[in-house]
Amino acid sequence: MSEPASKKPKPTYGAGAVLAEHTANSSFTDEQLRQHVQALLKSLGPKSKVLVIPPDYTRAHSQAGKLTKFIYEYYGDKLTDVLPALGSHDPVSRSELDTMFEGVPHELFRTHNWREDVVTVGEIEGEYVAEITDGKYSAPFPVQISKKVMNGGHDLILSVGQVVPHEVAGMANHTKNILVGTGGKECIDQSHFIGAVDGMEKALGRADSPVRKIFDKAYGEFFSHLPVQFILTVVAKDEDGVAGVRGLFAGDGQDCFRRACSLSQKLNIQTLPEEITKAVVYLDPDEFKTTWLGNKSVYRTRMAIADDGDLIVLAPGVKRFGEDLGIDKLIRKYGYKSCEEVVKLVAENEDIGTNLSAAAHLIHGSSEGRFNITYCVEHMTQEEIEGVGYKYLPLSEGSKRYDPSKLTDGWNTLEDGEKIFYVSNPALGLWAFEEKFK
């Protein structure tokens, strides 16, 4: 029988180690990654029951699938569970498992259910929440986590993922991977809503944000006894334009995260000396099947787009709005609206008032009336797209005028002289007018 989690010795929260960082404009090879990861695992000593928490397929570009494979190669049957950090996302399909986690047996994977498979372990007091949000939100924050993580009896938990600018936490991963990726509905709802009402643009690309402070406080108070080691990647395009791992960081505390943030801010944030009048963003159909995910096109470019500008989203794979079908219905009902409008809706309507992550998404996906958002799709109707407050353009028309095969990342001038800014994958970074990001 495994020793109760509360009786296990606590590692020093705050300790951390850097595995490796590339300073040249090149990425690690797979063999280099394997050597670094397995050297880390060797340093941790023998283990008998290992859990890996990687991201799901929507973050396949994180390269965490490869790292999970290398972990499996090292531990073999000592790796007993792989729990993708789904949060509220759809489960990973068998074909997606084969693509992202090649060579890792399907029977090791567990599916996180954010509504049922969690335990509430405590709360962060409302006074603290009010203090760090300047009074914009003051309810106590429920701390929830997967039963598998909390009570699984593992002697090592490897939380693997990418650090990159994020609309809710400021920078993705680390304690967010635990609190959101394996968290419960109330925890996910409130964290997203707090980030939205406090102001997404205040958080984007910053290592410190109100939501990050809540995550770190919750982790330190309730989960620091768990045998968690974080393995963090920083991914960016190399000199050949190919995305790869440029930094690899690991540890059981804050130092690995802070160092990963520093590198990500250098590689993943592009500040521009002029605002963008028209941005065109392409969404890979294998990765982006909903606006819940595809609205990274909005989050990651909004700080660069000029007032009355245009965002054109080429979305060949988008088939619905929400990952969760219940949230999809709410998006269709209320549409994307300003923060002020959504806060009013939350106060007056029980359905959206009890689904705060959906409410937050409505705010995140709105331009607050500042610029136009046009979705170019082929699997949704004009009525559906316009019904949530976006403009509609058939994908065939959008792709003909803004042909992704002819565009390069950054500024492009079309044959008729129109100047546009093109982003081939919004998940890899953040673009901002330099006056808005200081």
CSV table of C-alpha atoms in Angstrom, one decimal:
chain,number,residue,atom,x,y,z
A,1,MET,CA,0.0,0.0,0.0
A,2,SER,CA,1.4,3.4,-0.9
A,3,GLU,CA,2.1,5.9,1.8
A,4,PRO,CA,-0.6,8.6,2.2
A,5,ALA,CA,0.3,11.8,0.2
A,6,SER,CA,0.1,13.9,3.3
A,7,LYS,CA,2.8,11.8,5.0
A,8,LYS,CA,5.3,11.9,2.2
A,9,PRO,CA,8.3,14.3,2.7
A,10,LYS,CA,7.9,17.6,0.9
A,11,PRO,CA,10.4,18.6,-1.7
A,12,THR,CA,11.7,22.1,-1.4
A,13,TYR,CA,9.2,24.2,-3.4
A,14,GLY,CA,11.3,26.8,-5.1
A,15,ALA,CA,14.2,24.5,-6.1
A,16,GLY,CA,14.8,24.1,-9.8
A,17,ALA,CA,17.3,23.2,-12.4
A,18,VAL,CA,17.9,24.1,-16.0
A,19,LEU,CA,18.5,21.2,-18.3
A,20,ALA,CA,19.6,23.0,-21.4
A,21,GLU,CA,19.1,26.1,-23.4
A,22,HIS,CA,20.0,26.8,-27.0
A,23,THR,CA,21.4,30.2,-27.6
A,24,ALA,CA,22.1,29.7,-31.3
A,25,ASN,CA,19.3,30.0,-33.9
A,26,SER,CA,18.7,26.3,-34.0
A,27,SER,CA,16.7,23.6,-32.3
A,28,PHE,CA,17.6,20.5,-30.3
A,29,THR,CA,17.7,17.3,-32.3
A,30,ASP,CA,15.6,14.4,-31.1
A,31,GLU,CA,18.7,12.6,-29.8
A,32,GLN,CA,19.8,15.6,-27.8
A,33,LEU,CA,16.3,15.8,-26.3
A,34,ARG,CA,16.4,12.1,-25.4
A,35,GLN,CA,19.8,12.4,-23.7
A,36,HIS,CA,18.8,15.5,-21.7
A,37,VAL,CA,15.5,14.0,-20.5
A,38,GLN,CA,16.9,10.6,-19.6
A,39,ALA,CA,19.8,12.2,-17.8
A,40,LEU,CA,17.2,14.1,-15.7
A,41,LEU,CA,15.3,10.9,-15.0
A,42,LYS,CA,18.5,9.1,-14.0
A,43,SER,CA,19.3,11.9,-11.5
A,44,LEU,CA,15.9,11.4,-9.8
A,45,GLY,CA,16.8,7.8,-8.8
A,46,PRO,CA,14.8,4.6,-9.1
A,47,LYS,CA,11.0,4.9,-9.4
A,48,SER,CA,8.3,2.2,-9.3
A,49,LYS,CA,5.1,4.0,-10.3
A,50,VAL,CA,5.3,7.0,-12.6
A,51,LEU,CA,2.6,9.3,-13.9
A,52,VAL,CA,3.2,11.7,-16.9
A,53,ILE,CA,0.9,14.7,-17.4
A,54,PRO,CA,1.5,16.0,-21.0
A,55,PRO,CA,-0.7,18.4,-22.9
A,56,ASP,CA,-3.4,17.1,-25.3
A,57,TYR,CA,-3.3,17.1,-29.1
A,58,THR,CA,-4.3,20.8,-29.3
A,59,ARG,CA,-0.7,21.5,-28.1
A,60,ALA,CA,1.1,18.9,-30.2
A,61,HIS,CA,3.6,21.6,-31.3
A,62,SER,CA,4.9,21.7,-27.7
A,63,GLN,CA,7.0,18.6,-28.5
A,64,ALA,CA,5.7,17.1,-25.3
A,65,GLY,CA,4.7,14.0,-27.2
A,66,LYS,CA,8.3,13.2,-28.0
A,67,LEU,CA,9.4,13.8,-24.4
A,68,THR,CA,6.7,11.4,-23.2
A,69,LYS,CA,8.0,8.8,-25.6
A,70,PHE,CA,11.5,9.3,-24.2
A,71,ILE,CA,10.2,8.9,-20.7
A,72,TYR,CA,8.4,5.7,-21.6
A,73,GLU,CA,11.6,4.4,-23.2
A,74,TYR,CA,13.5,5.0,-19.9
A,75,TYR,CA,10.9,3.7,-17.4
A,76,GLY,CA,9.2,1.0,-19.4
A,77,ASP,CA,6.6,-0.7,-17.2
A,78,LYS,CA,7.3,1.6,-14.3
A,79,LEU,CA,5.4,4.3,-16.3
A,80,THR,CA,1.9,3.2,-15.3
A,81,ASP,CA,-0.2,6.2,-16.3
A,82,VAL,CA,-0.3,9.0,-18.9
A,83,LEU,CA,-2.9,11.6,-18.2
A,84,PRO,CA,-3.2,14.3,-20.9
A,85,ALA,CA,-4.0,17.7,-19.4
A,86,LEU,CA,-7.3,18.1,-21.1
A,87,GLY,CA,-8.9,20.7,-18.9
A,88,SER,CA,-12.3,21.1,-20.6
A,89,HIS,CA,-11.1,19.8,-24.0
A,90,ASP,CA,-12.2,16.8,-26.0
A,91,PRO,CA,-10.4,13.5,-25.2
A,92,VAL,CA,-7.4,12.6,-27.4
A,93,SER,CA,-8.5,10.2,-30.2
A,94,ARG,CA,-6.6,7.0,-31.0
A,95,SER,CA,-5.3,8.5,-34.3
A,96,GLU,CA,-4.1,11.6,-32.4
A,97,LEU,CA,-2.4,9.5,-29.8
A,98,ASP,CA,-0.5,7.7,-32.6
A,99,THR,CA,0.5,11.0,-34.2
A,100,MET,CA,1.6,12.9,-31.0
A,101,PHE,CA,2.7,10.0,-28.8
A,102,GLU,CA,4.2,7.6,-31.3
A,103,GLY,CA,5.4,4.4,-29.7
A,104,VAL,CA,3.6,4.9,-26.3
A,105,PRO,CA,1.0,2.2,-25.7
A,106,HIS,CA,-2.6,3.3,-25.8
A,107,GLU,CA,-3.4,1.3,-22.7
A,108,LEU,CA,-1.3,3.7,-20.6
A,109,PHE,CA,-3.5,6.7,-21.4
A,110,ARG,CA,-6.2,7.9,-19.0
A,111,THR,CA,-8.9,10.4,-19.8
A,112,HIS,CA,-9.4,13.4,-17.5
A,113,ASN,CA,-13.1,14.3,-16.8
A,114,TRP,CA,-13.2,17.8,-15.5
A,115,ARG,CA,-16.7,17.5,-14.2
A,116,GLU,CA,-16.5,14.2,-12.3
A,117,ASP,CA,-13.0,12.8,-11.8
A,118,VAL,CA,-11.8,15.5,-9.4
A,119,VAL,CA,-11.5,16.2,-5.7
A,120,THR,CA,-11.8,19.6,-4.1
A,121,VAL,CA,-9.0,20.0,-1.6
A,122,GLY,CA,-9.6,23.6,-0.3
A,123,GLU,CA,-9.9,27.1,-1.4
A,124,ILE,CA,-7.9,30.4,-1.8
A,125,GLU,CA,-9.6,33.0,0.4
A,126,GLY,CA,-11.7,35.6,-1.4
A,127,GLU,CA,-9.8,38.4,0.3
A,128,TYR,CA,-6.6,37.4,-1.5
A,129,VAL,CA,-8.4,37.1,-4.8
A,130,ALA,CA,-9.9,40.6,-4.4
A,131,GLU,CA,-6.5,42.0,-3.4
A,132,ILE,CA,-4.7,40.8,-6.5
A,133,THR,CA,-7.5,41.7,-8.9
A,134,ASP,CA,-8.0,45.2,-7.4
A,135,GLY,CA,-11.5,44.2,-6.3
A,136,LYS,CA,-12.6,43.1,-9.8
A,137,TYR,CA,-13.3,39.6,-8.4
A,138,SER,CA,-13.7,38.6,-4.8
A,139,ALA,CA,-15.1,35.1,-4.5
A,140,PRO,CA,-13.1,32.3,-2.9
A,141,PHE,CA,-11.2,30.2,-5.4
A,142,PRO,CA,-11.9,26.5,-5.3
A,143,VAL,CA,-8.8,24.3,-5.6
A,144,GLN,CA,-9.6,21.1,-7.5
A,145,ILE,CA,-7.4,18.4,-9.0
A,146,SER,CA,-7.7,15.0,-10.6
A,147,LYS,CA,-8.2,12.1,-8.2
A,148,LYS,CA,-5.6,10.2,-10.2
A,149,VAL,CA,-3.0,13.0,-9.5
A,150,MET,CA,-3.9,13.5,-5.9
A,151,ASN,CA,-4.5,9.9,-4.8
A,152,GLY,CA,-2.8,7.8,-7.4
A,153,GLY,CA,0.1,6.6,-5.2
A,154,HIS,CA,2.7,7.6,-7.7
A,155,ASP,CA,6.3,8.1,-6.6
A,156,LEU,CA,7.0,10.5,-9.5
A,157,ILE,CA,4.7,12.8,-11.4
A,158,LEU,CA,6.2,14.4,-14.5
A,159,SER,CA,4.3,17.5,-15.7
A,160,VAL,CA,5.5,18.1,-19.3
A,161,GLY,CA,4.6,21.0,-21.6
A,162,GLN,CA,5.4,24.2,-23.3
A,163,VAL,CA,5.9,27.7,-21.9
A,164,VAL,CA,4.4,30.3,-24.3
A,165,PRO,CA,2.3,33.5,-23.9
A,166,HIS,CA,-1.2,32.6,-22.7
A,167,GLU,CA,-4.4,34.6,-22.5
A,168,VAL,CA,-5.5,33.5,-19.0
A,169,ALA,CA,-2.3,32.9,-17.0
A,170,GLY,CA,0.0,35.2,-18.9
A,171,MET,CA,2.5,32.5,-19.7
A,172,ALA,CA,1.3,28.9,-20.1
A,173,ASN,CA,2.2,25.7,-18.2
A,174,HIS,CA,4.0,24.9,-14.9
A,175,THR,CA,1.4,25.0,-12.1
A,176,LYS,CA,-1.3,25.8,-14.7
A,177,ASN,CA,-0.8,22.3,-16.1
A,178,ILE,CA,-1.9,20.9,-12.8
A,179,LEU,CA,-4.6,23.3,-11.7
A,180,VAL,CA,-6.3,23.6,-15.1
A,181,GLY,CA,-5.1,20.7,-17.2
A,182,THR,CA,-6.1,18.2,-14.5
A,183,GLY,CA,-8.5,20.6,-12.6
A,184,GLY,CA,-12.2,20.6,-12.1
A,185,LYS,CA,-15.0,22.7,-13.5
A,186,GLU,CA,-15.2,25.3,-10.7
A,187,CYS,CA,-11.4,25.8,-10.7
A,188,ILE,CA,-11.3,26.1,-14.5
A,189,ASP,CA,-14.3,28.4,-14.6
A,190,GLN,CA,-13.1,30.8,-12.1
A,191,SER,CA,-9.5,31.0,-13.3
A,192,HIS,CA,-10.6,31.8,-16.8
A,193,PHE,CA,-13.2,34.4,-15.7
A,194,ILE,CA,-10.7,36.1,-13.3
A,195,GLY,CA,-8.3,36.5,-16.1
A,196,ALA,CA,-10.9,37.9,-18.4
A,197,VAL,CA,-12.4,40.5,-16.1
A,198,ASP,CA,-9.0,41.6,-14.8
A,199,GLY,CA,-7.9,42.2,-18.5
A,200,MET,CA,-6.3,39.7,-20.9
A,201,GLU,CA,-4.0,42.3,-22.4
A,202,LYS,CA,-2.5,43.0,-18.9
A,203,ALA,CA,-1.6,39.4,-18.5
A,204,LEU,CA,-0.5,38.2,-22.0
A,205,GLY,CA,3.2,37.5,-22.2
A,206,ARG,CA,3.8,38.3,-18.5
A,207,ALA,CA,5.2,35.7,-16.0
A,208,ASP,CA,3.2,37.3,-13.2
A,209,SER,CA,-0.5,37.7,-13.4
A,210,PRO,CA,-3.4,37.4,-10.9
A,211,VAL,CA,-4.3,34.0,-12.2
A,212,ARG,CA,-0.7,32.8,-12.1
A,213,LYS,CA,-0.4,34.0,-8.5
A,214,ILE,CA,-3.6,32.0,-7.6
A,215,PHE,CA,-2.2,28.9,-9.3
A,216,ASP,CA,1.1,29.2,-7.5
A,217,LYS,CA,-0.4,29.9,-4.1
A,218,ALA,CA,-2.8,26.9,-4.5
A,219,TYR,CA,0.0,24.6,-5.6
A,220,GLY,CA,2.2,25.7,-2.7
A,221,GLU,CA,-0.5,25.3,-0.1
A,222,PHE,CA,-2.2,22.1,-1.3
A,223,PHE,CA,0.1,20.2,-3.8
A,224,SER,CA,3.7,20.8,-2.9
A,225,HIS,CA,3.9,17.4,-1.1
A,226,LEU,CA,3.2,15.6,-4.4
A,227,PRO,CA,6.4,14.2,-6.1
A,228,VAL,CA,6.0,16.5,-9.2
A,229,GLN,CA,8.9,17.4,-11.5
A,230,PHE,CA,8.2,19.9,-14.2
A,231,ILE,CA,9.7,19.5,-17.7
A,232,LEU,CA,9.2,22.6,-19.8
A,233,THR,CA,9.9,23.3,-23.4
A,234,VAL,CA,10.2,26.6,-25.3
A,235,VAL,CA,9.4,26.2,-28.9
A,236,ALA,CA,10.2,28.6,-31.7
A,237,LYS,CA,11.0,28.5,-35.4
A,238,ASP,CA,14.7,28.1,-36.3
A,239,GLU,CA,16.7,29.8,-39.1
A,240,ASP,CA,15.0,27.4,-41.6
A,241,GLY,CA,11.5,28.4,-40.4
A,242,VAL,CA,10.9,25.0,-38.7
A,243,ALA,CA,9.4,25.0,-35.2
A,244,GLY,CA,11.5,23.1,-32.7
A,245,VAL,CA,12.6,23.0,-29.1
A,246,ARG,CA,14.9,25.9,-28.4
A,247,GLY,CA,15.0,25.5,-24.6
A,248,LEU,CA,14.4,22.7,-22.1
A,249,PHE,CA,14.0,23.3,-18.4
A,250,ALA,CA,13.2,21.1,-15.4
A,251,GLY,CA,12.8,21.2,-11.7
A,252,ASP,CA,10.3,20.9,-8.8
A,253,GLY,CA,9.8,24.6,-8.3
A,254,GLN,CA,9.7,28.1,-9.7
A,255,ASP,CA,13.2,28.5,-11.1
A,256,CYS,CA,12.6,26.3,-14.2
A,257,PHE,CA,9.4,28.2,-15.0
A,258,ARG,CA,11.0,31.6,-14.6
A,259,ARG,CA,13.9,30.7,-16.9
A,260,ALA,CA,11.6,29.2,-19.5
A,261,CYS,CA,9.5,32.4,-19.4
A,262,SER,CA,12.5,34.5,-20.0
A,263,LEU,CA,13.5,32.6,-23.1
A,264,SER,CA,9.9,32.4,-24.4
A,265,GLN,CA,9.6,36.1,-24.0
A,266,LYS,CA,12.6,36.6,-26.2
A,267,LEU,CA,11.7,34.0,-28.8
A,268,ASN,CA,7.8,34.0,-28.8
A,269,ILE,CA,6.9,37.6,-28.5
A,270,GLN,CA,7.3,39.9,-31.5
A,271,THR,CA,6.8,43.6,-30.9
A,272,LEU,CA,6.1,45.7,-33.9
A,273,PRO,CA,7.0,49.4,-34.5
A,274,GLU,CA,3.7,50.0,-36.3
A,275,GLU,CA,0.2,48.6,-35.8
A,276,ILE,CA,-1.4,46.1,-38.2
A,277,THR,CA,-4.2,47.3,-40.3
A,278,LYS,CA,-5.0,43.8,-41.6
A,279,ALA,CA,-3.8,40.6,-40.1
A,280,VAL,CA,-4.3,37.2,-41.7
A,281,VAL,CA,-4.0,34.1,-39.5
A,282,TYR,CA,-4.0,30.5,-40.6
A,283,LEU,CA,-5.3,27.7,-38.4
A,284,ASP,CA,-3.9,24.2,-39.0
A,285,PRO,CA,-7.0,22.0,-39.5
A,286,ASP,CA,-5.4,19.1,-37.5
A,287,GLU,CA,-5.0,21.4,-34.5
A,288,PHE,CA,-7.9,23.9,-34.6
A,289,LYS,CA,-11.4,22.4,-35.0
A,290,THR,CA,-13.3,24.9,-32.8
A,291,THR,CA,-13.2,28.6,-32.2
A,292,TRP,CA,-12.5,27.8,-28.5
A,293,LEU,CA,-9.0,26.9,-29.7
A,294,GLY,CA,-9.0,28.9,-33.0
A,295,ASN,CA,-9.5,32.1,-31.2
A,296,LYS,CA,-5.8,32.1,-30.4
A,297,SER,CA,-5.9,34.0,-33.6
A,298,VAL,CA,-7.7,36.8,-31.7
A,299,TYR,CA,-5.8,36.6,-28.4
A,300,ARG,CA,-2.3,36.5,-29.8
A,301,THR,CA,-2.7,39.3,-32.4
A,302,ARG,CA,-5.1,41.7,-30.7
A,303,MET,CA,-2.4,43.8,-29.1
A,304,ALA,CA,-0.9,44.5,-32.6
A,305,ILE,CA,-4.1,45.3,-34.6
A,306,ALA,CA,-5.0,48.9,-35.1
A,307,ASP,CA,-8.4,50.4,-34.2
A,308,ASP,CA,-10.9,49.7,-37.0
A,309,GLY,CA,-8.4,47.1,-38.4
A,310,ASP,CA,-9.3,43.7,-39.7
A,311,LEU,CA,-8.4,40.2,-38.6
A,312,ILE,CA,-9.0,37.5,-41.2
A,313,VAL,CA,-8.9,33.9,-39.9
A,314,LEU,CA,-8.4,31.1,-42.4
A,315,ALA,CA,-10.0,28.2,-40.5
A,316,PRO,CA,-10.3,25.1,-42.8
A,317,GLY,CA,-10.8,22.7,-39.8
A,318,VAL,CA,-13.2,24.7,-37.6
A,319,LYS,CA,-16.5,22.8,-37.3
A,320,ARG,CA,-18.1,24.3,-34.2
A,321,PHE,CA,-17.5,26.8,-31.4
A,322,GLY,CA,-16.9,25.0,-28.1
A,323,GLU,CA,-14.8,22.0,-27.3
A,324,ASP,CA,-17.4,21.1,-24.7
A,325,LEU,CA,-20.9,20.7,-26.2
A,326,GLY,CA,-22.5,22.5,-23.3
A,327,ILE,CA,-20.2,25.5,-23.8
A,328,ASP,CA,-20.8,25.3,-27.5
A,329,LYS,CA,-24.5,25.9,-26.9
A,330,LEU,CA,-23.8,28.9,-24.7
A,331,ILE,CA,-21.5,30.5,-27.3
A,332,ARG,CA,-24.2,30.1,-29.9
A,333,LYS,CA,-26.8,31.6,-27.5
A,334,TYR,CA,-24.9,34.7,-26.4
A,335,GLY,CA,-22.1,35.3,-28.9
A,336,TYR,CA,-18.8,37.0,-28.4
A,337,LYS,CA,-19.3,40.3,-26.5
A,338,SER,CA,-17.4,42.9,-24.6
A,339,CYS,CA,-16.3,42.4,-21.0
A,340,GLU,CA,-18.9,44.8,-19.7
A,341,GLU,CA,-21.7,43.0,-21.6
A,342,VAL,CA,-20.6,39.6,-20.5
A,343,VAL,CA,-20.4,40.6,-16.8
A,344,LYS,CA,-24.0,41.8,-17.1
A,345,LEU,CA,-25.1,38.5,-18.7
A,346,VAL,CA,-23.4,36.6,-15.9
A,347,ALA,CA,-25.3,38.5,-13.3
A,348,GLU,CA,-28.6,38.1,-15.0
A,349,ASN,CA,-28.6,34.6,-16.5
A,350,GLU,CA,-28.1,31.3,-14.6
A,351,ASP,CA,-26.8,29.3,-17.5
A,352,ILE,CA,-23.9,31.5,-18.3
A,353,GLY,CA,-23.5,32.6,-14.7
A,354,THR,CA,-22.7,29.0,-13.7
A,355,ASN,CA,-20.4,28.4,-16.6
A,356,LEU,CA,-17.7,31.1,-16.1
A,357,SER,CA,-15.1,29.6,-18.4
A,358,ALA,CA,-17.7,30.0,-21.2
A,359,ALA,CA,-18.3,33.6,-20.1
A,360,ALA,CA,-14.5,34.2,-20.1
A,361,HIS,CA,-14.2,32.8,-23.6
A,362,LEU,CA,-16.9,35.2,-24.9
A,363,ILE,CA,-14.8,38.1,-23.6
A,364,HIS,CA,-11.5,36.7,-24.9
A,365,GLY,CA,-13.0,36.2,-28.3
A,366,SER,CA,-14.3,39.7,-28.6
A,367,SER,CA,-12.4,42.6,-30.0
A,368,GLU,CA,-14.3,44.8,-27.6
A,369,GLY,CA,-15.6,46.6,-30.7
A,370,ARG,CA,-12.1,47.8,-31.6
A,371,PHE,CA,-11.4,45.8,-34.8
A,372,ASN,CA,-13.3,43.4,-37.2
A,373,ILE,CA,-13.0,39.6,-37.0
A,374,THR,CA,-13.8,37.6,-40.1
A,375,TYR,CA,-13.8,33.8,-40.0
A,376,CYS,CA,-13.2,32.0,-43.3
A,377,VAL,CA,-14.7,28.5,-42.9
A,378,GLU,CA,-16.1,25.6,-45.0
A,379,HIS,CA,-17.8,23.4,-42.3
A,380,MET,CA,-20.0,26.1,-40.7
A,381,THR,CA,-22.7,28.4,-42.2
A,382,GLN,CA,-22.8,32.1,-42.6
A,383,GLU,CA,-25.7,32.2,-40.2
A,384,GLU,CA,-23.7,30.4,-37.5
A,385,ILE,CA,-20.6,32.6,-37.8
A,386,GLU,CA,-22.6,35.9,-38.0
A,387,GLY,CA,-24.8,34.7,-35.2
A,388,VAL,CA,-21.9,34.9,-32.7
A,389,GLY,CA,-20.8,38.3,-33.8
A,390,TYR,CA,-18.1,37.6,-36.4
A,391,LYS,CA,-18.1,38.4,-40.1
A,392,TYR,CA,-18.2,35.5,-42.5
A,393,LEU,CA,-16.3,34.7,-45.7
A,394,PRO,CA,-16.3,31.3,-47.5
A,395,LEU,CA,-12.9,29.6,-47.0
A,396,SER,CA,-12.5,29.3,-50.8
A,397,GLU,CA,-12.7,33.1,-51.2
A,398,GLY,CA,-10.5,33.8,-48.2
A,399,SER,CA,-7.8,31.3,-49.3
A,400,LYS,CA,-7.9,32.5,-52.9
A,401,ARG,CA,-7.1,36.1,-51.9
A,402,TYR,CA,-4.8,35.2,-49.0
A,403,ASP,CA,-3.2,32.0,-50.2
A,404,PRO,CA,-1.2,30.5,-47.3
A,405,SER,CA,1.1,28.8,-49.7
A,406,LYS,CA,2.2,32.1,-51.1
A,407,LEU,CA,2.5,34.0,-47.8
A,408,THR,CA,5.4,34.2,-45.4
A,409,ASP,CA,5.2,35.0,-41.7
A,410,GLY,CA,5.3,38.7,-41.1
A,411,TRP,CA,4.6,41.6,-43.6
A,412,ASN,CA,3.5,40.7,-47.1
A,413,THR,CA,2.4,43.0,-50.0
A,414,LEU,CA,-0.2,41.4,-52.3
A,415,GLU,CA,-0.2,41.9,-56.1
A,416,ASP,CA,-2.7,44.7,-55.8
A,417,GLY,CA,-0.6,46.5,-53.3
A,418,GLU,CA,-2.5,45.6,-50.2
A,419,LYS,CA,-0.2,45.2,-47.2
A,420,ILE,CA,-1.0,42.5,-44.7
A,421,PHE,CA,0.6,40.8,-41.7
A,422,TYR,CA,0.6,37.0,-41.8
A,423,VAL,CA,0.7,34.5,-39.0
A,424,SER,CA,1.0,30.8,-39.9
A,425,ASN,CA,0.5,29.5,-36.4
A,426,PRO,CA,-0.8,31.7,-33.6
A,427,ALA,CA,0.0,29.1,-31.0
A,428,LEU,CA,3.7,29.8,-31.3
A,429,GLY,CA,3.7,33.3,-30.1
A,430,LEU,CA,2.4,36.7,-29.3
A,431,TRP,CA,2.4,39.8,-31.6
A,432,ALA,CA,2.0,43.3,-30.1
A,433,PHE,CA,2.5,46.9,-31.1
A,434,GLU,CA,5.5,48.0,-29.1
A,435,GLU,CA,3.6,50.9,-27.4
A,436,LYS,CA,1.1,48.3,-25.9
A,437,PHE,CA,3.7,45.9,-24.6
A,438,LYS,CA,6.2,47.5,-22.2
